[in-house]
PDB file of C-alpha atoms in Angstrom:
ATOM      1  CA  UNK V   1       4.280 -49.381   4.487  1.00 46.00           C
ATOM      2  CA  UNK V   2       5.511 -48.882   8.054  1.00 49.00           C
ATOM      3  CA  UNK V   3       8.755 -50.313   9.415  1.00 53.00           C
ATOM      4  CA  UNK V   4       8.555 -53.043  12.117  1.00 57.00           C
ATOM      5  CA  UNK V   5       7.589 -51.663  15.532  1.00 65.00           C
ATOM      6  CA  UNK V   6       6.917 -48.223  13.989  1.00 74.00           C
ATOM      7  CA  UNK V   7       4.042 -46.509  15.818  1.00 87.00           C
ATOM      8  CA  UNK V   8       0.811 -46.120  13.908  1.00 91.00           C
ATOM      9  CA  UNK V   9      -1.673 -43.348  14.511  1.00 92.00           C
ATOM     10  CA  UNK V  10      -5.241 -42.734  13.539  1.00 93.00           C
ATOM     11  CA  UNK V  11      -6.121 -39.624  11.557  1.00 93.00           C
ATOM     12  CA  UNK V  12      -7.162 -37.909  14.789  1.00 94.00           C
ATOM     13  CA  UNK V  13      -3.929 -38.849  16.576  1.00 94.00           C
ATOM     14  CA  UNK V  14      -1.856 -37.587  13.661  1.00 94.00           C
ATOM     15  CA  UNK V  15      -3.801 -34.339  13.638  1.00 95.00           C
ATOM     16  CA  UNK V  16      -3.245 -33.895  17.371  1.00 95.00           C
ATOM     17  CA  UNK V  17       0.507 -34.541  17.122  1.00 94.00           C
ATOM     18  CA  UNK V  18       0.818 -32.052  14.256  1.00 93.00           C
ATOM     19  CA  UNK V  19      -1.374 -29.399  15.879  1.00 93.00           C
ATOM     20  CA  UNK V  20      -3.761 -29.582  12.934  1.00 94.00           C
ATOM     21  CA  UNK V  21      -7.420 -30.409  12.482  1.00 94.00           C
ATOM     22  CA  UNK V  22      -8.736 -33.751  11.293  1.00 95.00           C
ATOM     23  CA  UNK V  23     -10.270 -31.923   8.341  1.00 95.00           C
ATOM     24  CA  UNK V  24      -6.824 -30.620   7.325  1.00 94.00           C
ATOM     25  CA  UNK V  25      -5.219 -34.061   7.533  1.00 94.00           C
ATOM     26  CA  UNK V  26      -8.028 -35.617   5.538  1.00 94.00           C
ATOM     27  CA  UNK V  27      -7.764 -32.861   2.900  1.00 95.00           C
ATOM     28  CA  UNK V  28      -4.059 -33.504   2.257  1.00 94.00           C
ATOM     29  CA  UNK V  29      -4.480 -37.247   2.499  1.00 93.00           C
ATOM     30  CA  UNK V  30      -7.303 -37.285  -0.068  1.00 92.00           C
ATOM     31  CA  UNK V  31      -5.022 -35.438  -2.472  1.00 91.00           C
ATOM     32  CA  UNK V  32      -2.266 -38.006  -2.107  1.00 90.00           C
ATOM     33  CA  UNK V  33       0.123 -35.727  -0.237  1.00 92.00           C
ATOM     34  CA  UNK V  34       0.236 -37.781   2.982  1.00 92.00           C
ATOM     35  CA  UNK V  35       1.494 -41.392   2.883  1.00 87.00           C
ATOM     36  CA  UNK V  36      -0.677 -43.985   4.642  1.00 85.00           C
ATOM     37  CA  UNK V  37       1.272 -46.638   6.528  1.00 82.00           C
ATOM     38  CA  UNK V  38      -1.626 -49.068   6.755  1.00 86.00           C
ATOM     39  CA  UNK V  39      -5.368 -49.517   7.144  1.00 86.00           C
ATOM     40  CA  UNK V  40      -7.153 -50.883  10.166  1.00 82.00           C
ATOM     41  CA  UNK V  41      -9.371 -53.947   9.920  1.00 79.00           C
ATOM     42  CA  UNK V  42     -12.253 -51.544   9.635  1.00 81.00           C
ATOM     43  CA  UNK V  43     -10.613 -49.695   6.721  1.00 83.00           C
ATOM     44  CA  UNK V  44      -9.527 -46.665   8.727  1.00 87.00           C
ATOM     45  CA  UNK V  45      -6.318 -44.909   7.785  1.00 89.00           C
ATOM     46  CA  UNK V  46      -3.199 -45.361   9.859  1.00 92.00           C
ATOM     47  CA  UNK V  47      -0.171 -43.091   9.646  1.00 93.00           C
ATOM     48  CA  UNK V  48       3.422 -43.433  10.796  1.00 92.00           C
ATOM     49  CA  UNK V  49       6.185 -40.895  11.649  1.00 93.00           C
ATOM     50  CA  UNK V  50       6.952 -40.150   7.942  1.00 91.00           C
ATOM     51  CA  UNK V  51       3.415 -38.839   7.570  1.00 93.00           C
ATOM     52  CA  UNK V  52       3.926 -36.542  10.574  1.00 94.00           C
ATOM     53  CA  UNK V  53       7.111 -35.110   9.072  1.00 93.00           C
ATOM     54  CA  UNK V  54       5.410 -34.751   5.717  1.00 93.00           C
ATOM     55  CA  UNK V  55       2.432 -32.988   7.278  1.00 94.00           C
ATOM     56  CA  UNK V  56       4.691 -30.540   9.117  1.00 94.00           C
ATOM     57  CA  UNK V  57       6.519 -29.765   5.882  1.00 93.00           C
ATOM     58  CA  UNK V  58       3.255 -29.241   4.016  1.00 94.00           C
ATOM     59  CA  UNK V  59       1.964 -26.849   6.651  1.00 94.00           C
ATOM     60  CA  UNK V  60       5.250 -24.906   6.587  1.00 93.00           C
ATOM     61  CA  UNK V  61       5.080 -24.555   2.815  1.00 93.00           C
ATOM     62  CA  UNK V  62       1.429 -23.566   2.899  1.00 93.00           C
ATOM     63  CA  UNK V  63       2.191 -21.078   5.675  1.00 92.00           C
ATOM     64  CA  UNK V  64       4.627 -19.407   3.274  1.00 92.00           C
ATOM     65  CA  UNK V  65       1.797 -19.035   0.794  1.00 92.00           C
ATOM     66  CA  UNK V  66       2.895 -21.696  -1.705  1.00 93.00           C
ATOM     67  CA  UNK V  67      -0.050 -23.055  -3.716  1.00 93.00           C
ATOM     68  CA  UNK V  68      -0.855 -26.762  -3.657  1.00 93.00           C
ATOM     69  CA  UNK V  69       0.667 -27.537  -7.088  1.00 93.00           C
ATOM     70  CA  UNK V  70       3.975 -26.041  -5.934  1.00 93.00           C
ATOM     71  CA  UNK V  71       3.775 -27.958  -2.648  1.00 93.00           C
ATOM     72  CA  UNK V  72       3.232 -31.183  -4.577  1.00 92.00           C
ATOM     73  CA  UNK V  73       6.271 -30.521  -6.769  1.00 91.00           C
ATOM     74  CA  UNK V  74       8.423 -29.892  -3.692  1.00 91.00           C
ATOM     75  CA  UNK V  75       7.214 -33.105  -2.040  1.00 90.00           C
ATOM     76  CA  UNK V  76       7.856 -35.127  -5.187  1.00 87.00           C
ATOM     77  CA  UNK V  77      11.427 -33.823  -5.433  1.00 84.00           C
ATOM     78  CA  UNK V  78      14.006 -36.229  -4.052  1.00 66.00           C
ATOM     79  CA  UNK V  79      15.758 -33.350  -2.297  1.00 63.00           C
ATOM     80  CA  UNK V  80      12.988 -31.496  -0.438  1.00 64.00           C
ATOM     81  CA  UNK V  81      15.344 -28.560   0.153  1.00 66.00           C
ATOM     82  CA  UNK V  82      16.708 -28.536  -3.402  1.00 77.00           C
ATOM     83  CA  UNK V  83      16.136 -26.551  -6.600  1.00 86.00           C
ATOM     84  CA  UNK V  84      12.410 -27.284  -6.826  1.00 89.00           C
ATOM     85  CA  UNK V  85      11.845 -25.615  -3.456  1.00 90.00           C
ATOM     86  CA  UNK V  86      14.103 -22.726  -4.444  1.00 91.00           C
ATOM     87  CA  UNK V  87      12.132 -22.188  -7.663  1.00 91.00           C
ATOM     88  CA  UNK V  88       8.823 -22.308  -5.791  1.00 91.00           C
ATOM     89  CA  UNK V  89      10.024 -19.797  -3.196  1.00 92.00           C
ATOM     90  CA  UNK V  90      11.378 -17.442  -5.871  1.00 93.00           C
ATOM     91  CA  UNK V  91       8.051 -17.589  -7.688  1.00 92.00           C
ATOM     92  CA  UNK V  92       6.149 -16.808  -4.505  1.00 93.00           C
ATOM     93  CA  UNK V  93       8.483 -13.910  -3.723  1.00 94.00           C
ATOM     94  CA  UNK V  94       7.769 -12.401  -7.137  1.00 94.00           C
ATOM     95  CA  UNK V  95       4.042 -12.775  -6.562  1.00 93.00           C
ATOM     96  CA  UNK V  96       4.300 -11.120  -3.159  1.00 93.00           C
ATOM     97  CA  UNK V  97       6.327  -8.298  -4.662  1.00 93.00           C
ATOM     98  CA  UNK V  98       3.557  -7.664  -7.184  1.00 93.00           C
ATOM     99  CA  UNK V  99       0.924  -7.821  -4.446  1.00 94.00           C
ATOM    100  CA  UNK V 100       2.849  -5.393  -2.222  1.00 95.00           C
ATOM    101  CA  UNK V 101       3.298  -2.986  -5.121  1.00 95.00           C
ATOM    102  CA  UNK V 102      -0.435  -3.091  -5.786  1.00 95.00           C
ATOM    103  CA  UNK V 103      -1.211  -2.442  -2.115  1.00 96.00           C
ATOM    104  CA  UNK V 104       1.212   0.496  -1.962  1.00 96.00           C
ATOM    105  CA  UNK V 105      -0.419   2.112  -4.986  1.00 96.00           C
ATOM    106  CA  UNK V 106      -3.866   1.605  -3.482  1.00 96.00           C
ATOM    107  CA  UNK V 107      -2.772   3.037  -0.139  1.00 96.00           C
ATOM    108  CA  UNK V 108      -1.272   6.131  -1.785  1.00 96.00           C
ATOM    109  CA  UNK V 109      -4.417   6.573  -3.903  1.00 96.00           C
ATOM    110  CA  UNK V 110      -6.588   6.351  -0.795  1.00 96.00           C
ATOM    111  CA  UNK V 111      -4.436   8.975   0.934  1.00 96.00           C
ATOM    112  CA  UNK V 112      -4.776  11.190  -2.139  1.00 95.00           C
ATOM    113  CA  UNK V 113      -8.578  11.011  -1.980  1.00 95.00           C
ATOM    114  CA  UNK V 114      -8.720  11.365   1.795  1.00 95.00           C
ATOM    115  CA  UNK V 115      -6.479  14.425   1.957  1.00 94.00           C
ATOM    116  CA  UNK V 116      -7.837  16.435  -0.970  1.00 91.00           C
ATOM    117  CA  UNK V 117     -10.551  19.118  -0.533  1.00 93.00           C
ATOM    118  CA  UNK V 118     -14.065  17.616  -0.660  1.00 92.00           C
ATOM    119  CA  UNK V 119     -14.982  19.543  -3.802  1.00 93.00           C
ATOM    120  CA  UNK V 120     -12.106  17.878  -5.685  1.00 92.00           C
ATOM    121  CA  UNK V 121     -12.728  14.305  -4.638  1.00 93.00           C
ATOM    122  CA  UNK V 122     -15.096  13.459  -7.466  1.00 93.00           C
ATOM    123  CA  UNK V 123     -12.522  14.602 -10.025  1.00 93.00           C
ATOM    124  CA  UNK V 124      -9.734  12.694  -8.286  1.00 93.00           C
ATOM    125  CA  UNK V 125     -11.846   9.550  -8.234  1.00 95.00           C
ATOM    126  CA  UNK V 126     -12.512   9.836 -11.978  1.00 94.00           C
ATOM    127  CA  UNK V 127      -8.779  10.179 -12.652  1.00 93.00           C
ATOM    128  CA  UNK V 128      -7.908   7.232 -10.434  1.00 94.00           C
ATOM    129  CA  UNK V 129     -10.735   5.100 -11.770  1.00 93.00           C
ATOM    130  CA  UNK V 130      -9.148   5.113 -15.219  1.00 93.00           C
ATOM    131  CA  UNK V 131      -5.898   3.610 -13.873  1.00 92.00           C
ATOM    132  CA  UNK V 132      -5.078  -0.011 -13.297  1.00 90.00           C
ATOM    133  CA  UNK V 133      -3.327  -0.784 -10.008  1.00 88.00           C
ATOM    134  CA  UNK V 134      -0.380  -0.618 -10.290  1.00 89.00           C
ATOM    135  CA  UNK V 135      -0.701   1.391 -13.488  1.00 94.00           C
ATOM    136  CA  UNK V 136       0.410   0.326 -16.936  1.00 95.00           C
ATOM    137  CA  UNK V 137       2.771   2.400 -19.061  1.00 96.00           C
ATOM    138  CA  UNK V 138       1.198   1.078 -22.287  1.00 96.00           C
ATOM    139  CA  UNK V 139      -1.017   4.173 -22.878  1.00 95.00           C
ATOM    140  CA  UNK V 140       2.020   6.454 -22.541  1.00 96.00           C
ATOM    141  CA  UNK V 141       3.996   4.325 -24.981  1.00 95.00           C
ATOM    142  CA  UNK V 142       1.110   4.413 -27.475  1.00 93.00           C
ATOM    143  CA  UNK V 143       0.984   8.198 -27.145  1.00 92.00           C
ATOM    144  CA  UNK V 144       4.651   8.509 -28.081  1.00 91.00           C
ATOM    145  CA  UNK V 145       4.411   6.016 -30.920  1.00 90.00           C
ATOM    146  CA  UNK V 146       1.739   8.262 -32.420  1.00 86.00           C
ATOM    147  CA  UNK V 147       3.951  11.302 -31.840  1.00 85.00           C
ATOM    148  CA  UNK V 148       7.096   9.865 -33.408  1.00 85.00           C
ATOM    149  CA  UNK V 149       7.512   9.850 -37.187  1.00 82.00           C
ATOM    150  CA  UNK V 150       5.923   6.941 -39.020  1.00 77.00           C
ATOM    151  CA  UNK V 151       8.272   4.132 -40.054  1.00 80.00           C
ATOM    152  CA  UNK V 152      10.968   5.224 -37.633  1.00 82.00           C
ATOM    153  CA  UNK V 153      13.260   2.201 -36.985  1.00 84.00           C
ATOM    154  CA  UNK V 154      12.099  -0.005 -34.126  1.00 87.00           C
ATOM    155  CA  UNK V 155      15.409   0.247 -32.282  1.00 87.00           C
ATOM    156  CA  UNK V 156      15.333   4.050 -32.343  1.00 84.00           C
ATOM    157  CA  UNK V 157      11.722   4.064 -31.196  1.00 88.00           C
ATOM    158  CA  UNK V 158      12.462   1.679 -28.312  1.00 90.00           C
ATOM    159  CA  UNK V 159      15.431   3.780 -27.196  1.00 87.00           C
ATOM    160  CA  UNK V 160      13.289   6.920 -27.122  1.00 88.00           C
ATOM    161  CA  UNK V 161      10.435   5.231 -25.256  1.00 92.00           C
ATOM    162  CA  UNK V 162      12.870   4.059 -22.596  1.00 91.00           C
ATOM    163  CA  UNK V 163      13.656   7.643 -21.601  1.00 89.00           C
ATOM    164  CA  UNK V 164      10.301   9.256 -22.444  1.00 92.00           C
ATOM    165  CA  UNK V 165       7.989   6.920 -20.509  1.00 95.00           C
ATOM    166  CA  UNK V 166       8.455   7.220 -16.718  1.00 94.00           C
ATOM    167  CA  UNK V 167       8.198   3.931 -14.849  1.00 94.00           C
ATOM    168  CA  UNK V 168       5.704   3.973 -11.959  1.00 95.00           C
ATOM    169  CA  UNK V 169       7.557   3.795  -8.617  1.00 94.00           C
ATOM    170  CA  UNK V 170       7.076   0.671  -6.512  1.00 94.00           C
ATOM    171  CA  UNK V 171       6.170   2.687  -3.408  1.00 94.00           C
ATOM    172  CA  UNK V 172       4.558   5.897  -4.686  1.00 96.00           C
ATOM    173  CA  UNK V 173       3.674   9.020  -2.770  1.00 95.00           C
ATOM    174  CA  UNK V 174       0.159  10.423  -3.244  1.00 96.00           C
ATOM    175  CA  UNK V 175       1.506  13.240  -5.457  1.00 95.00           C
ATOM    176  CA  UNK V 176       3.172  10.655  -7.708  1.00 96.00           C
ATOM    177  CA  UNK V 177      -0.091   8.735  -8.016  1.00 97.00           C
ATOM    178  CA  UNK V 178      -1.853  11.966  -9.012  1.00 96.00           C
ATOM    179  CA  UNK V 179       0.877  12.863 -11.517  1.00 96.00           C
ATOM    180  CA  UNK V 180       0.734   9.445 -13.158  1.00 97.00           C
ATOM    181  CA  UNK V 181      -3.076   9.563 -13.280  1.00 96.00           C
ATOM    182  CA  UNK V 182      -2.868  12.937 -15.035  1.00 96.00           C
ATOM    183  CA  UNK V 183      -0.284  11.565 -17.460  1.00 96.00           C
ATOM    184  CA  UNK V 184      -2.650   8.709 -18.236  1.00 96.00           C
ATOM    185  CA  UNK V 185      -5.539  11.122 -18.796  1.00 95.00           C
ATOM    186  CA  UNK V 186      -3.381  13.368 -20.986  1.00 92.00           C
ATOM    187  CA  UNK V 187      -2.080  10.555 -23.178  1.00 92.00           C
ATOM    188  CA  UNK V 188      -5.440   8.843 -23.633  1.00 92.00           C
ATOM    189  CA  UNK V 189      -7.476  11.976 -24.410  1.00 87.00           C
ATOM    190  CA  UNK V 190      -8.626  12.048 -28.066  1.00 81.00           C
ATOM    191  CA  UNK V 191      -7.097  14.640 -30.393  1.00 71.00           C
ATOM    192  CA  UNK V 192      -9.419  16.833 -32.456  1.00 61.00           C
ATOM    193  CA  UNK V 193      -7.695  15.881 -35.708  1.00 61.00           C
ATOM    194  CA  UNK V 194      -6.968  12.301 -34.689  1.00 58.00           C
ATOM    195  CA  UNK V 195      -3.187  12.753 -34.406  1.00 59.00           C
ATOM    196  CA  UNK V 196      -0.837  14.467 -31.996  1.00 60.00           C
ATOM    197  CA  UNK V 197       0.745  17.738 -33.159  1.00 63.00           C
ATOM    198  CA  UNK V 198       4.324  17.033 -34.158  1.00 70.00           C
ATOM    199  CA  UNK V 199       7.481  19.084 -34.658  1.00 75.00           C
ATOM    200  CA  UNK V 200       8.125  20.234 -38.197  1.00 76.00           C
ATOM    201  CA  UNK V 201      11.447  18.363 -38.156  1.00 80.00           C
ATOM    202  CA  UNK V 202       9.565  15.044 -38.259  1.00 78.00           C
ATOM    203  CA  UNK V 203       8.092  15.926 -41.639  1.00 76.00           C
ATOM    204  CA  UNK V 204      11.371  17.235 -43.009  1.00 78.00           C
ATOM    205  CA  UNK V 205      13.645  14.492 -41.690  1.00 77.00           C
ATOM    206  CA  UNK V 206      11.624  11.406 -42.588  1.00 77.00           C
ATOM    207  CA  UNK V 207      12.144   8.036 -40.904  1.00 74.00           C
ATOM    208  CA  UNK V 208      15.912   7.829 -41.405  1.00 79.00           C
ATOM    209  CA  UNK V 209      16.518  11.438 -40.402  1.00 83.00           C
ATOM    210  CA  UNK V 210      14.282  11.020 -37.354  1.00 83.00           C
ATOM    211  CA  UNK V 211      16.335   8.036 -36.220  1.00 84.00           C
ATOM    212  CA  UNK V 212      19.499  10.155 -36.472  1.00 86.00           C
ATOM    213  CA  UNK V 213      17.746  13.017 -34.686  1.00 89.00           C
ATOM    214  CA  UNK V 214      16.603  10.988 -31.691  1.00 88.00           C
ATOM    215  CA  UNK V 215      19.896   9.130 -31.373  1.00 89.00           C
ATOM    216  CA  UNK V 216      21.676  12.488 -31.264  1.00 92.00           C
ATOM    217  CA  UNK V 217      19.145  13.975 -28.860  1.00 92.00           C
ATOM    218  CA  UNK V 218      19.585  11.009 -26.497  1.00 90.00           C
ATOM    219  CA  UNK V 219      23.328  11.750 -26.391  1.00 93.00           C
ATOM    220  CA  UNK V 220      22.706  15.458 -25.831  1.00 95.00           C
ATOM    221  CA  UNK V 221      20.159  14.838 -23.079  1.00 94.00           C
ATOM    222  CA  UNK V 222      22.564  12.462 -21.330  1.00 93.00           C
ATOM    223  CA  UNK V 223      25.274  15.120 -21.401  1.00 95.00           C
ATOM    224  CA  UNK V 224      22.860  17.751 -20.078  1.00 95.00           C
ATOM    225  CA  UNK V 225      21.542  15.519 -17.279  1.00 92.00           C
ATOM    226  CA  UNK V 226      24.312  16.334 -14.790  1.00 93.00           C
ATOM    227  CA  UNK V 227      24.033  20.142 -14.982  1.00 94.00           C
ATOM    228  CA  UNK V 228      20.222  19.902 -14.938  1.00 92.00           C
ATOM    229  CA  UNK V 229      20.379  17.722 -11.819  1.00 89.00           C
ATOM    230  CA  UNK V 230      22.716  20.228 -10.155  1.00 89.00           C
ATOM    231  CA  UNK V 231      20.469  23.114 -11.239  1.00 89.00           C
ATOM    232  CA  UNK V 232      23.334  24.792 -13.077  1.00 93.00           C
ATOM    233  CA  UNK V 233      22.580  27.681 -15.389  1.00 95.00           C
ATOM    234  CA  UNK V 234      22.387  26.760 -19.083  1.00 95.00           C
ATOM    235  CA  UNK V 235      25.610  27.348 -20.999  1.00 95.00           C
ATOM    236  CA  UNK V 236      27.219  26.373 -24.310  1.00 95.00           C
ATOM    237  CA  UNK V 237      29.422  23.329 -24.330  1.00 95.00           C
ATOM    238  CA  UNK V 238      29.573  19.668 -25.292  1.00 96.00           C
ATOM    239  CA  UNK V 239      25.917  19.020 -24.575  1.00 96.00           C
ATOM    240  CA  UNK V 240      24.773  21.926 -26.753  1.00 97.00           C
ATOM    241  CA  UNK V 241      27.103  20.858 -29.550  1.00 97.00           C
ATOM    242  CA  UNK V 242      25.574  17.383 -29.522  1.00 96.00           C
ATOM    243  CA  UNK V 243      22.084  18.908 -29.476  1.00 96.00           C
ATOM    244  CA  UNK V 244      22.712  21.128 -32.490  1.00 97.00           C
ATOM    245  CA  UNK V 245      24.471  18.296 -34.330  1.00 96.00           C
ATOM    246  CA  UNK V 246      21.392  16.090 -33.893  1.00 94.00           C
ATOM    247  CA  UNK V 247      19.145  18.651 -35.566  1.00 93.00           C
ATOM    248  CA  UNK V 248      21.744  19.416 -38.237  1.00 94.00           C
ATOM    249  CA  UNK V 249      21.872  15.740 -39.214  1.00 91.00           C
ATOM    250  CA  UNK V 250      18.071  15.586 -39.383  1.00 89.00           C
ATOM    251  CA  UNK V 251      17.863  18.691 -41.559  1.00 88.00           C
ATOM    252  CA  UNK V 252      20.788  17.611 -43.731  1.00 89.00           C
ATOM    253  CA  UNK V 253      22.746  20.685 -42.723  1.00 91.00           C
ATOM    254  CA  UNK V 254      25.957  21.605 -40.898  1.00 94.00           C
ATOM    255  CA  UNK V 255      26.461  23.149 -37.475  1.00 95.00           C
ATOM    256  CA  UNK V 256      27.125  26.757 -38.412  1.00 95.00           C
ATOM    257  CA  UNK V 257      26.339  30.034 -36.708  1.00 94.00           C
ATOM    258  CA  UNK V 258      23.568  30.644 -39.202  1.00 95.00           C
ATOM    259  CA  UNK V 259      22.102  27.200 -38.579  1.00 95.00           C
ATOM    260  CA  UNK V 260      22.093  27.803 -34.817  1.00 96.00           C
ATOM    261  CA  UNK V 261      20.098  30.995 -35.271  1.00 96.00           C
ATOM    262  CA  UNK V 262      17.689  29.248 -37.627  1.00 94.00           C
ATOM    263  CA  UNK V 263      17.339  26.305 -35.250  1.00 94.00           C
ATOM    264  CA  UNK V 264      16.477  28.569 -32.325  1.00 94.00           C
ATOM    265  CA  UNK V 265      13.669  30.148 -34.386  1.00 92.00           C
ATOM    266  CA  UNK V 266      12.355  26.760 -35.480  1.00 90.00           C
ATOM    267  CA  UNK V 267      12.395  25.344 -31.961  1.00 90.00           C
ATOM    268  CA  UNK V 268      10.508  28.383 -30.640  1.00 88.00           C
ATOM    269  CA  UNK V 269       7.700  27.653 -33.099  1.00 83.00           C
ATOM    270  CA  UNK V 270       7.491  23.908 -32.370  1.00 80.00           C
ATOM    271  CA  UNK V 271       4.643  22.134 -30.630  1.00 71.00           C
ATOM    272  CA  UNK V 272       5.536  21.631 -26.964  1.00 75.00           C
ATOM    273  CA  UNK V 273       4.641  18.977 -24.413  1.00 85.00           C
ATOM    274  CA  UNK V 274       5.685  20.882 -21.314  1.00 87.00           C
ATOM    275  CA  UNK V 275       2.874  19.544 -19.149  1.00 91.00           C
ATOM    276  CA  UNK V 276       3.863  15.954 -19.923  1.00 93.00           C
ATOM    277  CA  UNK V 277       7.428  16.528 -18.764  1.00 93.00           C
ATOM    278  CA  UNK V 278       6.333  18.391 -15.642  1.00 92.00           C
ATOM    279  CA  UNK V 279       4.211  15.413 -14.608  1.00 94.00           C
ATOM    280  CA  UNK V 280       6.923  12.932 -15.571  1.00 94.00           C
ATOM    281  CA  UNK V 281       9.368  14.799 -13.324  1.00 92.00           C
ATOM    282  CA  UNK V 282       6.997  14.361 -10.365  1.00 93.00           C
ATOM    283  CA  UNK V 283       6.662  10.630 -11.049  1.00 95.00           C
ATOM    284  CA  UNK V 284      10.471  10.290 -11.085  1.00 92.00           C
ATOM    285  CA  UNK V 285      11.176  12.571  -8.108  1.00 90.00           C
ATOM    286  CA  UNK V 286      12.617  11.477  -4.772  1.00 86.00           C
ATOM    287  CA  UNK V 287      11.574  13.165  -1.495  1.00 80.00           C
ATOM    288  CA  UNK V 288      14.065  15.892  -0.652  1.00 74.00           C
ATOM    289  CA  UNK V 289      16.340  14.879  -3.515  1.00 72.00           C
ATOM    290  CA  UNK V 290      17.413  16.808  -6.594  1.00 71.00           C
ATOM    291  CA  UNK V 291      15.056  17.012  -9.543  1.00 72.00           C
ATOM    292  CA  UNK V 292      15.465  14.034 -11.828  1.00 80.00           C
ATOM    293  CA  UNK V 293      16.225  15.109 -15.396  1.00 88.00           C
ATOM    294  CA  UNK V 294      13.703  14.237 -18.073  1.00 90.00           C
ATOM    295  CA  UNK V 295      14.009  14.693 -21.831  1.00 91.00           C
ATOM    296  CA  UNK V 296      11.771  17.731 -21.358  1.00 91.00           C
ATOM    297  CA  UNK V 297      13.893  19.411 -18.686  1.00 92.00           C
ATOM    298  CA  UNK V 298      17.089  18.590 -20.615  1.00 94.00           C
ATOM    299  CA  UNK V 299      15.527  20.048 -23.773  1.00 93.00           C
ATOM    300  CA  UNK V 300      14.554  23.218 -21.916  1.00 94.00           C
ATOM    301  CA  UNK V 301      18.124  23.581 -20.596  1.00 95.00           C
ATOM    302  CA  UNK V 302      19.627  23.046 -24.047  1.00 96.00           C
ATOM    303  CA  UNK V 303      17.249  25.489 -25.744  1.00 95.00           C
ATOM    304  CA  UNK V 304      18.201  28.119 -23.171  1.00 96.00           C
ATOM    305  CA  UNK V 305      21.878  27.333 -23.774  1.00 97.00           C
ATOM    306  CA  UNK V 306      21.296  27.762 -27.522  1.00 96.00           C
ATOM    307  CA  UNK V 307      19.650  31.162 -27.016  1.00 95.00           C
ATOM    308  CA  UNK V 308      22.513  32.222 -24.762  1.00 95.00           C
ATOM    309  CA  UNK V 309      25.058  31.064 -27.324  1.00 95.00           C
ATOM    310  CA  UNK V 310      23.318  32.956 -30.128  1.00 95.00           C
ATOM    311  CA  UNK V 311      23.084  36.114 -28.018  1.00 95.00           C
ATOM    312  CA  UNK V 312      26.773  35.959 -27.149  1.00 93.00           C
ATOM    313  CA  UNK V 313      27.684  35.608 -30.827  1.00 90.00           C
ATOM    314  CA  UNK V 314      25.425  38.456 -32.024  1.00 78.00           C
TER     315      UNK V 314
END
């Protein structure tokens, strides 16, 4: 109800004062968001100053993109500028972040199609058509779960996936969109025998040995990351020692000169995923910045360091 001597306005007068349309006022009023101060003798709605303030607040919230349920929760809160509003704004910010990320991926994909030679556009469109926008990393994770030894502990698997699966950038360049699309195509392509080729060490080590192997490799790759980033030549040292120790633990052996020679031969005969790591490096790259190390580039550096170490000891 209105206070004594409080002005009362018709729906049209309220709309005019708020700079809104009568249809807008009626919409919010029908949904119980605008308080009526009274009704005329003919049953027409009458509104007072609280309704004008409420209408201005509603339009501000709607202008920020808040949905009606969130607007209602804010209006029902005793403190209109309190935690309910803060929660609603945070939620909307997250939604906008997701929308902006989607738009950036679409824009980069459109640039990729526009700028490629006409005879390649059909192929690019097929690659891009298989991706969600922004893309999911789930196919890449499934690829690696099939690659890793069966029954490997969940914690070890999760730790490996964290470094092996590149996260799509929020604002990608066209070349990063293409690289991720090719990664998606590579990891979803069927294998002739139904399973990815795997290193021989997986079979030898078993689940427990594989967990030790990948924990040790993670340490070795972390140690090799700095020299890889600085493009330093491979060399023996702490990183190589950790690398060899990881394989020695998996094979149930010790780090000896003979084992290092044997390991180099075994690694040379292993199945490789070079193309995966090349594409992953593009996805992770920064314009004009140093190459970002990947498990693949760190492994290449460490293998070269192992060969150099063996040659020096021969």
